[in-house]
PDB file of C-alpha atoms in Angstrom:
ATOM      1  CA  UNK H 979       0.000   0.000   0.000  1.00 58.00           C
ATOM      2  CA  UNK H 980       1.268   3.457  -0.838  1.00 67.00           C
ATOM      3  CA  UNK H 981       1.704   5.859   2.051  1.00 68.00           C
ATOM      4  CA  UNK H 982      -0.894   8.643   2.094  1.00 73.00           C
ATOM      5  CA  UNK H 983       0.466  11.960   0.816  1.00 85.00           C
ATOM      6  CA  UNK H 984       1.308  14.323   3.645  1.00 88.00           C
ATOM      7  CA  UNK H 985      -0.426  17.671   3.915  1.00 88.00           C
ATOM      8  CA  UNK H 986       2.337  20.288   4.052  1.00 88.00           C
ATOM      9  CA  UNK H 987       2.487  22.297   7.278  1.00 94.00           C
ATOM     10  CA  UNK H 988       4.496  25.358   8.161  1.00 95.00           C
ATOM     11  CA  UNK H 989       7.128  24.690  10.832  1.00 95.00           C
ATOM     12  CA  UNK H 990       5.008  26.655  13.328  1.00 96.00           C
ATOM     13  CA  UNK H 991       1.890  24.617  12.482  1.00 96.00           C
ATOM     14  CA  UNK H 992       3.818  21.344  12.747  1.00 97.00           C
ATOM     15  CA  UNK H 993       5.136  22.271  16.193  1.00 96.00           C
ATOM     16  CA  UNK H 994       1.696  23.457  17.344  1.00 95.00           C
ATOM     17  CA  UNK H 995      -0.014  20.273  16.085  1.00 95.00           C
ATOM     18  CA  UNK H 996       2.503  17.868  17.629  1.00 96.00           C
ATOM     19  CA  UNK H 997       2.707  19.812  20.901  1.00 95.00           C
ATOM     20  CA  UNK H 998      -1.101  19.706  21.237  1.00 95.00           C
ATOM     21  CA  UNK H 999      -1.217  15.983  20.446  1.00 96.00           C
ATOM     22  CA  UNK H1000       1.472  15.069  22.993  1.00 96.00           C
ATOM     23  CA  UNK H1001      -0.253  17.306  25.567  1.00 96.00           C
ATOM     24  CA  UNK H1002      -3.515  15.426  24.838  1.00 96.00           C
ATOM     25  CA  UNK H1003      -1.783  12.095  25.512  1.00 97.00           C
ATOM     26  CA  UNK H1004      -0.367  13.429  28.794  1.00 96.00           C
ATOM     27  CA  UNK H1005      -3.787  14.779  29.838  1.00 96.00           C
ATOM     28  CA  UNK H1006      -5.419  11.379  29.187  1.00 96.00           C
ATOM     29  CA  UNK H1007      -2.773   9.599  31.260  1.00 97.00           C
ATOM     30  CA  UNK H1008      -3.217  12.144  34.081  1.00 96.00           C
ATOM     31  CA  UNK H1009      -6.985  11.515  33.994  1.00 96.00           C
ATOM     32  CA  UNK H1010      -6.404   7.736  34.247  1.00 96.00           C
ATOM     33  CA  UNK H1011      -4.079   8.274  37.201  1.00 95.00           C
ATOM     34  CA  UNK H1012      -6.644  10.468  38.989  1.00 95.00           C
ATOM     35  CA  UNK H1013      -9.415   7.924  38.320  1.00 95.00           C
ATOM     36  CA  UNK H1014      -7.137   5.080  39.500  1.00 94.00           C
ATOM     37  CA  UNK H1015      -7.438   3.316  36.127  1.00 94.00           C
ATOM     38  CA  UNK H1016      -3.709   2.719  35.611  1.00 95.00           C
ATOM     39  CA  UNK H1017      -0.451   4.270  36.770  1.00 95.00           C
ATOM     40  CA  UNK H1018       1.553   5.138  33.647  1.00 96.00           C
ATOM     41  CA  UNK H1019       4.549   7.360  34.308  1.00 96.00           C
ATOM     42  CA  UNK H1020       5.355   9.988  31.712  1.00 96.00           C
ATOM     43  CA  UNK H1021       8.604  11.755  31.008  1.00 97.00           C
ATOM     44  CA  UNK H1022       8.725  14.536  28.444  1.00 96.00           C
ATOM     45  CA  UNK H1023      11.806  16.158  27.022  1.00 95.00           C
ATOM     46  CA  UNK H1024      11.033  18.590  24.207  1.00 91.00           C
ATOM     47  CA  UNK H1025       9.364  16.614  21.430  1.00 94.00           C
ATOM     48  CA  UNK H1026       9.930  13.228  23.082  1.00 97.00           C
ATOM     49  CA  UNK H1027       7.339  11.671  25.394  1.00 98.00           C
ATOM     50  CA  UNK H1028       8.111   8.383  27.140  1.00 98.00           C
ATOM     51  CA  UNK H1029       5.293   6.323  28.684  1.00 98.00           C
ATOM     52  CA  UNK H1030       6.386   3.789  31.319  1.00 98.00           C
ATOM     53  CA  UNK H1031       3.893   1.055  32.176  1.00 97.00           C
ATOM     54  CA  UNK H1032       3.594  -0.785  35.522  1.00 95.00           C
ATOM     55  CA  UNK H1033       5.114  -3.950  33.966  1.00 96.00           C
ATOM     56  CA  UNK H1034       8.279  -2.046  33.005  1.00 96.00           C
ATOM     57  CA  UNK H1035       7.495  -1.759  29.296  1.00 97.00           C
ATOM     58  CA  UNK H1036       7.634   1.581  27.507  1.00 98.00           C
ATOM     59  CA  UNK H1037       6.106   3.414  24.585  1.00 98.00           C
ATOM     60  CA  UNK H1038       8.097   6.292  23.132  1.00 98.00           C
ATOM     61  CA  UNK H1039       6.506   9.089  21.116  1.00 98.00           C
ATOM     62  CA  UNK H1040       8.871  11.382  19.275  1.00 98.00           C
ATOM     63  CA  UNK H1041       8.460  14.338  16.963  1.00 97.00           C
ATOM     64  CA  UNK H1042      10.649  14.530  13.868  1.00 96.00           C
ATOM     65  CA  UNK H1043      10.522  18.179  12.742  1.00 95.00           C
ATOM     66  CA  UNK H1044      12.824  17.875   9.685  1.00 94.00           C
ATOM     67  CA  UNK H1045      10.536  15.157   8.269  1.00 95.00           C
ATOM     68  CA  UNK H1046       7.317  16.618   9.712  1.00 95.00           C
ATOM     69  CA  UNK H1047       6.562  13.198  11.181  1.00 96.00           C
ATOM     70  CA  UNK H1048       5.506  11.800  14.527  1.00 97.00           C
ATOM     71  CA  UNK H1049       7.044   8.478  15.569  1.00 98.00           C
ATOM     72  CA  UNK H1050       5.650   5.823  17.896  1.00 98.00           C
ATOM     73  CA  UNK H1051       7.820   2.981  19.232  1.00 98.00           C
ATOM     74  CA  UNK H1052       6.119   0.179  21.192  1.00 98.00           C
ATOM     75  CA  UNK H1053       6.561  -3.541  21.805  1.00 96.00           C
ATOM     76  CA  UNK H1054       4.474  -4.288  18.710  1.00 94.00           C
ATOM     77  CA  UNK H1055       6.705  -2.180  16.456  1.00 95.00           C
ATOM     78  CA  UNK H1056       7.688   1.261  15.297  1.00 97.00           C
ATOM     79  CA  UNK H1057       5.484   3.575  13.257  1.00 97.00           C
ATOM     80  CA  UNK H1058       5.965   6.852  11.402  1.00 97.00           C
ATOM     81  CA  UNK H1059       2.967   9.169  11.082  1.00 97.00           C
ATOM     82  CA  UNK H1060       2.432  12.044   8.667  1.00 96.00           C
ATOM     83  CA  UNK H1061      -0.121  14.819   8.859  1.00 95.00           C
ATOM     84  CA  UNK H1062      -2.757  14.052   6.212  1.00 95.00           C
ATOM     85  CA  UNK H1063      -5.870  16.226   5.900  1.00 91.00           C
ATOM     86  CA  UNK H1064      -5.962  17.060   9.616  1.00 91.00           C
ATOM     87  CA  UNK H1065      -5.108  13.566  10.878  1.00 94.00           C
ATOM     88  CA  UNK H1066      -1.848  11.802  11.778  1.00 96.00           C
ATOM     89  CA  UNK H1067      -1.711   8.622   9.667  1.00 96.00           C
ATOM     90  CA  UNK H1068       0.903   5.923   9.160  1.00 95.00           C
ATOM     91  CA  UNK H1069       1.606   4.412   5.745  1.00 92.00           C
ATOM     92  CA  UNK H1070      -1.221   1.864   5.953  1.00 92.00           C
ATOM     93  CA  UNK H1071      -3.688   4.621   6.860  1.00 93.00           C
ATOM     94  CA  UNK H1072      -3.998   3.825  10.569  1.00 95.00           C
ATOM     95  CA  UNK H1073      -4.553   6.861  12.792  1.00 96.00           C
ATOM     96  CA  UNK H1074      -2.106   7.819  15.554  1.00 97.00           C
ATOM     97  CA  UNK H1075      -4.465   7.751  18.563  1.00 97.00           C
ATOM     98  CA  UNK H1076      -6.040   4.462  17.438  1.00 97.00           C
ATOM     99  CA  UNK H1077      -2.654   2.781  17.080  1.00 97.00           C
ATOM    100  CA  UNK H1078      -1.430   4.296  20.360  1.00 98.00           C
ATOM    101  CA  UNK H1079      -4.572   2.949  22.080  1.00 98.00           C
ATOM    102  CA  UNK H1080      -3.927  -0.514  20.631  1.00 97.00           C
ATOM    103  CA  UNK H1081      -0.269  -0.522  21.714  1.00 98.00           C
ATOM    104  CA  UNK H1082      -1.025   0.880  25.181  1.00 97.00           C
ATOM    105  CA  UNK H1083      -3.812  -1.672  25.721  1.00 97.00           C
ATOM    106  CA  UNK H1084      -1.487  -4.531  24.752  1.00 97.00           C
ATOM    107  CA  UNK H1085       1.283  -3.311  27.052  1.00 97.00           C
ATOM    108  CA  UNK H1086      -1.092  -2.523  29.944  1.00 97.00           C
ATOM    109  CA  UNK H1087      -2.999  -5.799  29.664  1.00 96.00           C
ATOM    110  CA  UNK H1088      -6.294  -3.900  29.760  1.00 95.00           C
ATOM    111  CA  UNK H1089      -8.311  -1.776  27.329  1.00 96.00           C
ATOM    112  CA  UNK H1090      -7.114   1.829  27.128  1.00 97.00           C
ATOM    113  CA  UNK H1091      -8.408   4.389  24.650  1.00 96.00           C
ATOM    114  CA  UNK H1092      -6.785   7.674  23.729  1.00 96.00           C
ATOM    115  CA  UNK H1093      -9.416   9.957  22.256  1.00 90.00           C
ATOM    116  CA  UNK H1094      -9.287  13.354  20.585  1.00 83.00           C
ATOM    117  CA  UNK H1095      -9.991  16.321  22.855  1.00 71.00           C
TER     118      UNK H1095
END
């Protein structure tokens, strides 16, 4: 399958989009912690967000400004996402939050869903 064509973004728009998305992920994890759903530790350094699960596994989210991509590394594999018509999609057309939810659920051993704000 051919990767979907990326929608060009200005550098400022790319940074705003990825910052908002990583902040959304952090907010969801904070909400789970407050509701005693699961204790996932987060560590953010610039455009890198590391999620540490209770079993010791990790998911790493990383922005790639020169490529205007967002990367996700999890036990099930690594994925590169491009901004396509307002959504972050990987080459097979899967959406970032859906794939993150799938990976997080697998590593947590329970259903977890990241949803848009």
